[in-house]
Amino acid sequence: MDLVEVLPNRLHMLRFPIGQAYLWQDGGALTLVDAGNAESAAAIEGAIRSLGLLPERLERIVLTHCHRDHVGAAGELAARWGARVLAHRLDAPVVRGERPVPEPVLLDWEIPLYAHGLTVPEAPPTPVDRELEDGDALGFGDGACVVHAPGHTDGSIGIHLPRHGVLFTGDCVAAVGPLMLGVFNVDRVRAIASFRRLAGLAPSVACFGHGDPLTQDTAPALAEAAAETPA
């Protein structure tokens, strides 16, 4: 796992072989956005400690959606350190193991990529302490709020920190190569609409589920990529 500073003393990316998570600091209080795969709890704890922070100060784990590379370690981390797990109401039953993971409608070129993604260990059923809705306040980042961004999954969300100009897009947007709509969507039309909604927030920093964060010329780059995405 790689630990990458995005904003000094505020935001770090934790990059795994497939997927990534983000650690946000409010003083000593910590929030994790996504939680890597089912085998990543020890690495996440080690990353927190390497920053001179205390894992017992992890207050919440906000899941952008229900896929295994984002949910995997959430339950173990929550049980170990007392963090609350938050997910959108529509994805929460999948996270809890009550419903199957929704099958995406794959484009031809996505098929081999999807097969590779399935090499990530399955996420165990994970309790969800709070079910989220669009516009909900999340209690960190001086006003972080939920932006419902369906399409990748029905309950996919973005997380917007307007006072810091930061946006977590989950897998709605990807930056692996050119900035683009994320892959493996259950509803491409809704995903494109969500991409455009997120781009309309005009953040100065965008953090993706896959690919390096964008910290320069972010708003125009997002707007251009969203506008040029074909239906």
XYZ file of C-alpha atoms in Angstrom:
231
model
C 0.000 0.000 0.000
C 1.190 3.526 -0.817
C 0.460 6.510 1.418
C 0.227 9.769 -0.533
C -0.249 13.252 0.922
C -2.965 15.206 -0.892
C -3.413 18.182 1.459
C -0.831 18.788 4.222
C -2.100 17.810 7.680
C -5.562 17.174 6.284
C -5.869 14.544 3.585
C -3.960 11.427 2.546
C -4.668 8.777 -0.070
C -4.121 5.112 0.782
C -3.497 3.329 -2.530
C -3.919 -0.439 -2.837
C -3.141 -2.669 -5.839
C -6.792 -2.201 -6.848
C -8.634 0.824 -5.492
C -7.863 3.325 -2.795
C -9.192 4.989 0.335
C -8.731 8.437 1.851
C -7.947 9.587 5.368
C -9.233 12.999 6.469
C -7.980 14.740 9.632
C -9.907 17.209 11.769
C -7.209 17.802 14.342
C -6.842 14.383 15.921
C -10.269 13.172 14.801
C -10.142 10.920 11.751
C -12.535 9.980 8.969
C -11.908 7.262 6.430
C -13.557 7.524 3.025
C -13.818 3.932 1.805
C -11.871 1.100 3.377
C -9.924 -0.892 0.820
C -10.284 -4.644 0.476
C -10.927 -7.274 3.132
C -7.195 -7.805 3.749
C -6.213 -4.152 4.184
C -7.133 -3.370 7.818
C -3.594 -3.847 9.135
C -2.115 -1.677 6.369
C -4.646 1.082 7.058
C -3.872 0.983 10.776
C -0.157 1.101 9.994
C -0.639 4.099 7.726
C -2.546 5.959 10.433
C 0.177 5.264 12.984
C 2.925 6.246 10.522
C 1.389 9.730 10.411
C 1.685 10.005 14.175
C -2.075 9.598 14.557
C -4.083 7.274 16.769
C -6.359 4.693 15.111
C -8.699 4.870 18.102
C -9.508 8.417 16.925
C -11.097 6.973 13.786
C -14.661 8.211 14.219
C -16.375 7.187 10.996
C -15.923 5.241 7.780
C -17.967 6.684 4.921
C -18.501 4.234 2.049
C -18.984 5.725 -1.391
C -20.619 2.504 -2.602
C -20.959 -1.208 -1.943
C -18.149 -2.775 -3.999
C -15.612 -5.117 -2.428
C -12.565 -2.907 -3.046
C -14.208 -0.063 -1.102
C -16.032 -1.882 1.698
C -13.652 -4.738 2.513
C -11.937 -3.674 5.739
C -14.686 -1.404 7.079
C -16.184 -3.945 9.461
C -12.852 -5.012 10.942
C -11.700 -1.429 11.435
C -15.028 -0.431 12.971
C -15.006 -3.373 15.370
C -11.416 -2.738 16.373
C -11.584 1.024 16.891
C -15.233 1.872 17.415
C -15.750 3.821 14.206
C -19.251 4.139 12.757
C -19.883 2.868 9.231
C -21.982 5.102 6.963
C -23.447 4.158 3.559
C -26.287 5.341 1.368
C -29.668 3.786 2.103
C -29.793 2.030 -1.292
C -26.387 0.350 -0.943
C -26.586 -0.381 2.792
C -28.393 -3.750 2.348
C -25.608 -4.899 0.012
C -22.926 -3.794 2.472
C -24.719 -5.740 5.217
C -24.873 -8.852 3.027
C -28.679 -8.804 2.838
C -28.730 -8.323 -0.941
C -26.303 -9.395 -3.678
C -23.897 -6.946 -5.236
C -25.665 -5.510 -8.300
C -24.371 -6.714 -11.637
C -23.067 -3.952 -13.924
C -23.978 -3.583 -17.572
C -20.541 -3.989 -19.107
C -19.256 -2.457 -22.309
C -17.192 -4.913 -24.362
C -13.879 -3.331 -23.404
C -14.802 -3.452 -19.706
C -15.206 -7.246 -19.589
C -11.524 -8.172 -18.991
C -11.128 -5.298 -16.521
C -14.126 -6.539 -14.570
C -12.696 -10.046 -14.408
C -9.490 -8.593 -12.980
C -11.455 -6.614 -10.401
C -13.077 -9.814 -9.170
C -9.652 -11.021 -8.007
C -10.083 -8.687 -5.013
C -11.256 -10.699 -1.976
C -14.978 -10.526 -1.359
C -16.060 -8.114 1.351
C -17.575 -9.733 4.432
C -21.035 -8.593 5.558
C -20.517 -5.298 7.364
C -22.912 -3.563 9.773
C -24.008 -0.102 8.695
C -24.523 2.286 11.601
C -26.103 5.088 9.603
C -27.957 5.066 6.302
C -27.422 8.211 4.275
C -29.533 10.323 1.950
C -28.697 13.108 -0.478
C -27.710 16.292 1.344
C -27.016 14.660 4.709
C -24.349 16.306 6.859
C -21.549 13.919 7.757
C -20.013 15.608 10.784
C -16.474 16.172 9.542
C -14.510 18.464 7.276
C -16.267 21.660 8.406
C -19.477 20.720 6.663
C -18.980 17.581 4.577
C -22.221 16.474 2.938
C -23.593 13.634 0.851
C -24.148 14.023 -2.886
C -26.201 11.105 -4.187
C -24.545 10.032 -7.439
C -26.337 6.899 -8.693
C -25.348 4.970 -11.778
C -22.237 3.094 -10.752
C -24.498 1.535 -8.126
C -27.915 2.745 -7.031
C -26.512 4.037 -3.746
C -23.249 5.540 -4.958
C -22.399 8.878 -3.363
C -19.971 11.719 -3.679
C -18.763 13.498 -0.556
C -18.410 17.265 -0.814
C -16.412 19.442 1.565
C -17.337 22.898 0.231
C -15.293 24.881 2.765
C -12.160 23.035 1.653
C -13.039 22.724 -2.038
C -12.677 18.930 -1.810
C -14.842 16.356 -3.564
C -14.661 12.575 -3.215
C -16.279 11.079 -6.302
C -16.184 7.385 -5.468
C -16.203 5.376 -8.684
C -18.502 7.749 -10.569
C -15.353 9.375 -11.983
C -11.962 7.783 -12.651
C -8.531 9.202 -13.407
C -6.738 6.124 -14.703
C -5.352 7.655 -17.869
C -7.671 10.450 -19.047
C -10.302 11.792 -16.684
C -13.407 9.752 -17.460
C -16.670 8.262 -16.344
C -16.008 5.334 -14.030
C -16.446 1.809 -15.350
C -18.758 -1.086 -14.390
C -21.960 0.943 -14.099
C -25.400 -0.532 -13.434
C -26.953 2.405 -15.323
C -24.699 4.375 -17.631
C -27.247 7.128 -18.328
C -27.682 7.860 -14.615
C -23.923 7.624 -14.091
C -23.328 10.309 -16.712
C -25.927 12.548 -15.062
C -24.179 12.003 -11.733
C -20.806 12.822 -13.303
C -22.233 16.117 -14.527
C -23.769 16.877 -11.147
C -20.471 16.261 -9.369
C -18.575 18.337 -11.933
C -21.028 21.169 -11.307
C -19.773 21.441 -7.732
C -16.533 22.892 -9.191
C -14.105 21.537 -6.573
C -10.468 22.561 -6.363
C -9.462 19.026 -5.296
C -11.115 15.874 -6.639
C -10.390 12.463 -5.121
C -11.359 9.409 -7.155
C -11.910 5.758 -6.345
C -9.277 4.884 -8.950
C -6.505 7.186 -10.137
C -4.522 10.034 -8.661
C -6.337 12.989 -7.081
C -6.667 16.094 -9.215
C -5.391 19.237 -7.478
C -4.788 21.713 -10.314
C -7.297 23.096 -12.824
C -9.726 20.634 -11.301
C -13.064 22.308 -11.932
C -12.565 22.962 -15.660
C -11.090 19.494 -16.191
C -14.090 17.838 -14.559
C -16.539 20.029 -16.456
C -14.890 19.280 -19.804
C -14.699 15.536 -19.188
C -18.324 15.367 -18.034
C -19.555 17.374 -21.023
C -17.644 15.187 -23.483
C -18.761 11.822 -22.080
C -20.948 10.131 -24.700
C -24.237 8.571 -23.676
